[in-house]
Coordinates of C-alpha atoms and ligand atoms in Angstrom, one line a residue:
M1 CA 0.0 0.3 0.2
K2 CA 1.2 3.1 -0.7
I3 CA 0.9 6.7 0.0
L4 CA 2.1 10.1 -1.2
V5 CA 2.2 13.0 1.3
I6 CA 2.0 16.0 0.3
N7 CA 2.9 19.5 1.6
G8 CA 2.6 22.7 0.7
P9 CA 3.6 26.7 1.0
N10 CA 6.3 27.1 3.8
L11 CA 6.2 24.1 5.5
T12 CA 9.8 23.1 4.7
L13 CA 9.6 26.5 7.7
L14 CA 8.5 24.8 10.5
G15 CA 10.7 23.9 13.3
R16 CA 10.9 28.4 13.1
R17 CA 8.6 29.0 12.1
E18 CA 5.8 30.8 14.5
P19 CA 6.6 27.8 17.1
T20 CA 4.0 28.5 19.3
V21 CA 1.2 27.4 16.6
Y22 CA 2.7 25.8 14.1
G23 CA 5.3 23.4 17.2
R24 CA 8.7 22.6 17.4
A25 CA 9.2 19.6 13.9
T26 CA 11.2 19.9 10.8
L27 CA 9.9 18.7 7.9
A28 CA 12.2 16.4 8.3
D29 CA 11.2 14.9 11.7
I30 CA 7.8 14.1 10.7
E31 CA 9.0 13.2 7.6
A32 CA 11.5 10.6 9.6
M33 CA 8.8 9.2 12.1
L34 CA 6.1 9.2 9.4
R35 CA 7.9 6.4 7.7
L36 CA 8.5 4.9 11.2
E37 CA 5.1 4.6 11.1
A38 CA 4.7 3.6 7.9
S39 CA 6.8 0.5 8.2
R40 CA 5.2 0.0 11.9
L41 CA 1.6 -1.1 9.1
G42 CA 3.3 -2.1 6.3
M43 CA 2.8 1.0 4.8
E44 CA 5.2 2.4 1.3
I45 CA 5.4 5.9 2.2
E46 CA 6.1 9.2 -0.5
F47 CA 7.2 11.7 0.8
Y48 CA 7.0 15.9 -1.2
Q49 CA 6.9 19.1 -0.6
S50 CA 5.8 22.8 -3.2
D51 CA 5.9 26.6 -2.3
I52 CA 4.3 26.0 -5.9
E53 CA 0.8 25.1 -6.5
G54 CA 0.9 24.1 -10.0
E55 CA 3.3 21.2 -8.8
L56 CA 1.8 20.6 -6.1
V57 CA -1.8 20.0 -8.2
R58 CA 1.0 18.0 -10.7
R59 CA 2.2 15.8 -8.8
I60 CA -1.9 15.0 -7.4
G61 CA -1.9 14.3 -11.2
E62 CA 0.4 12.3 -11.2
A63 CA -0.7 9.4 -7.7
A64 CA -3.6 8.5 -9.6
G65 CA -2.3 4.4 -10.4
A66 CA 0.7 5.1 -8.8
A67 CA -0.5 5.6 -4.9
D68 CA -3.4 4.4 -2.7
G69 CA -3.8 7.2 -0.6
I70 CA -2.7 10.8 -0.4
V71 CA -2.3 12.8 2.9
L72 CA -2.2 16.4 1.8
N73 CA -1.0 19.7 4.5
P74 CA -2.4 22.0 1.4
A75 CA -0.9 24.7 3.5
A76 CA -2.3 28.6 2.2
Y77 CA -3.5 26.7 0.1
T78 CA -6.3 25.2 1.6
H79 CA -7.7 28.8 1.8
T80 CA -7.5 29.8 -1.5
S81 CA -7.2 26.9 -4.6
I82 CA -9.7 25.7 -6.6
A83 CA -6.8 23.6 -8.3
L84 CA -6.0 22.2 -5.1
R85 CA -9.0 20.4 -4.5
D86 CA -10.3 20.2 -8.6
A87 CA -6.7 17.0 -8.2
I88 CA -8.4 15.8 -5.4
A89 CA -11.6 15.0 -7.2
A90 CA -9.7 14.4 -10.6
V91 CA -7.2 11.6 -9.0
G92 CA -10.5 10.0 -7.3
L93 CA -7.8 8.8 -4.5
P94 CA -9.2 8.4 -0.4
C95 CA -7.5 11.8 0.6
V96 CA -6.8 13.3 3.9
E97 CA -6.3 16.5 4.8
V98 CA -4.0 17.1 8.0
H99 CA -3.3 20.8 9.0
L100 CA -0.5 21.0 12.5
S101 CA -2.6 23.7 14.0
N102 CA -6.2 23.9 14.7
T103 CA -7.3 26.0 11.8
A104 CA -11.3 26.2 13.0
A105 CA -9.5 28.6 16.0
R106 CA -6.9 30.6 14.2
E107 CA -8.6 33.7 11.6
P108 CA -11.5 33.2 10.2
F109 CA -9.7 33.2 5.9
R110 CA -8.6 30.2 7.8
R111 CA -11.7 29.0 9.0
R112 CA -12.8 27.9 5.2
S113 CA -11.2 25.5 3.7
L114 CA -12.0 24.9 0.0
T115 CA -10.0 21.4 -0.4
A116 CA -11.9 19.2 3.0
P117 CA -14.9 18.7 0.9
V118 CA -13.5 16.2 -1.7
C119 CA -10.9 14.6 1.1
V120 CA -12.4 11.7 2.5
G121 CA -11.1 13.9 6.3
V122 CA -9.3 16.6 8.5
I123 CA -7.0 16.0 11.1
A124 CA -6.2 19.4 12.6
G125 CA -4.6 20.2 15.8
F126 CA -2.7 17.8 16.7
G127 CA 0.4 19.0 15.4
A128 CA 3.4 16.5 14.0
D129 CA 1.4 14.1 15.4
G130 CA -1.9 14.9 12.9
Y131 CA 0.2 13.3 9.7
R132 CA 1.0 10.5 11.6
L133 CA -3.4 9.4 12.6
A134 CA -3.6 10.6 8.2
L135 CA -2.2 7.6 8.2
L136 CA -4.1 5.1 10.6
A137 CA -6.8 6.8 9.0
L138 CA -6.2 5.6 5.5
A139 CA -5.0 2.9 6.9
Q140 CA -7.7 1.2 7.8
R141 CA -10.3 2.4 4.9
L142 CA -7.8 1.3 3.2
G143 CA -7.6 -2.4 4.0
A144 CA -11.6 -1.9 5.2
N145 CA -11.8 -1.6 1.3
A146 CA -8.9 -4.4 0.5
K147 CA -11.2 -6.7 3.3
E148 CA -15.2 -5.7 1.5
K149 CA -13.2 -5.7 -1.9
S150 CA -12.3 -9.8 -1.3
A151 CA -15.3 -10.4 0.4
R152 CA -17.4 -10.1 -1.8
K153 CA -15.5 -11.4 -5.2
G154 CA -16.5 -14.6 -2.3
A155 CA -19.3 -13.8 -2.7
K156 CA -19.9 -14.2 -6.5
R157 CA -18.6 -17.0 -6.2
Ligands
DQA1 C1 -1.4 25.1 8.2 C2 -3.0 26.0 8.2 C3 -3.0 27.0 7.5 O1 -3.8 28.0 7.1 C4 -1.8 27.8 7.3 O2 -1.7 28.5 6.0 C5 -0.6 27.0 7.0 C6 0.2 25.5 8.0 C7 -1.3 23.9 9.8 O3 -0.4 22.6 9.2 O4 -2.0 24.3 10.5 O5 1.2 27.3 5.8 O6 -1.3 24.5 7.1

């Protein structure tokens, strides 16, 4: 099972960027923690970051047929990007939106997510741990789907 983990703009600054809001973990720390969790779950991850909206859109599009699910922190594009929303809807893979901070408890412009409606769920406010929780959620969902499919196949026979 392969999961693509996508990070949006300014997330390379984690660790020194507003640590009271985003915590002290760097993006490299988050990647290392996720790789550990993925191997524990028997999953493979690909970790990607870009500050550029079009690059993120392209990477999501390329996931079709190459990954089983997506963990996405769209960062500021969460609140602005119809292109990212369309990419998630187009690729048709289960996508879990992650935010380190609790966006619902922050400025009003952060309360609206254009991407959340095309995701299977959102995890916000748990810091770096949110990525791990997103991976777990996808593992359960995809595992359950695989079981359901094989049960359906079995019933047809
Ligand atoms: C963020 C929340 C966004 O509102 C913000 O623009 C970010 C980070 C988070 O992880 O809490 O860059 O996605």
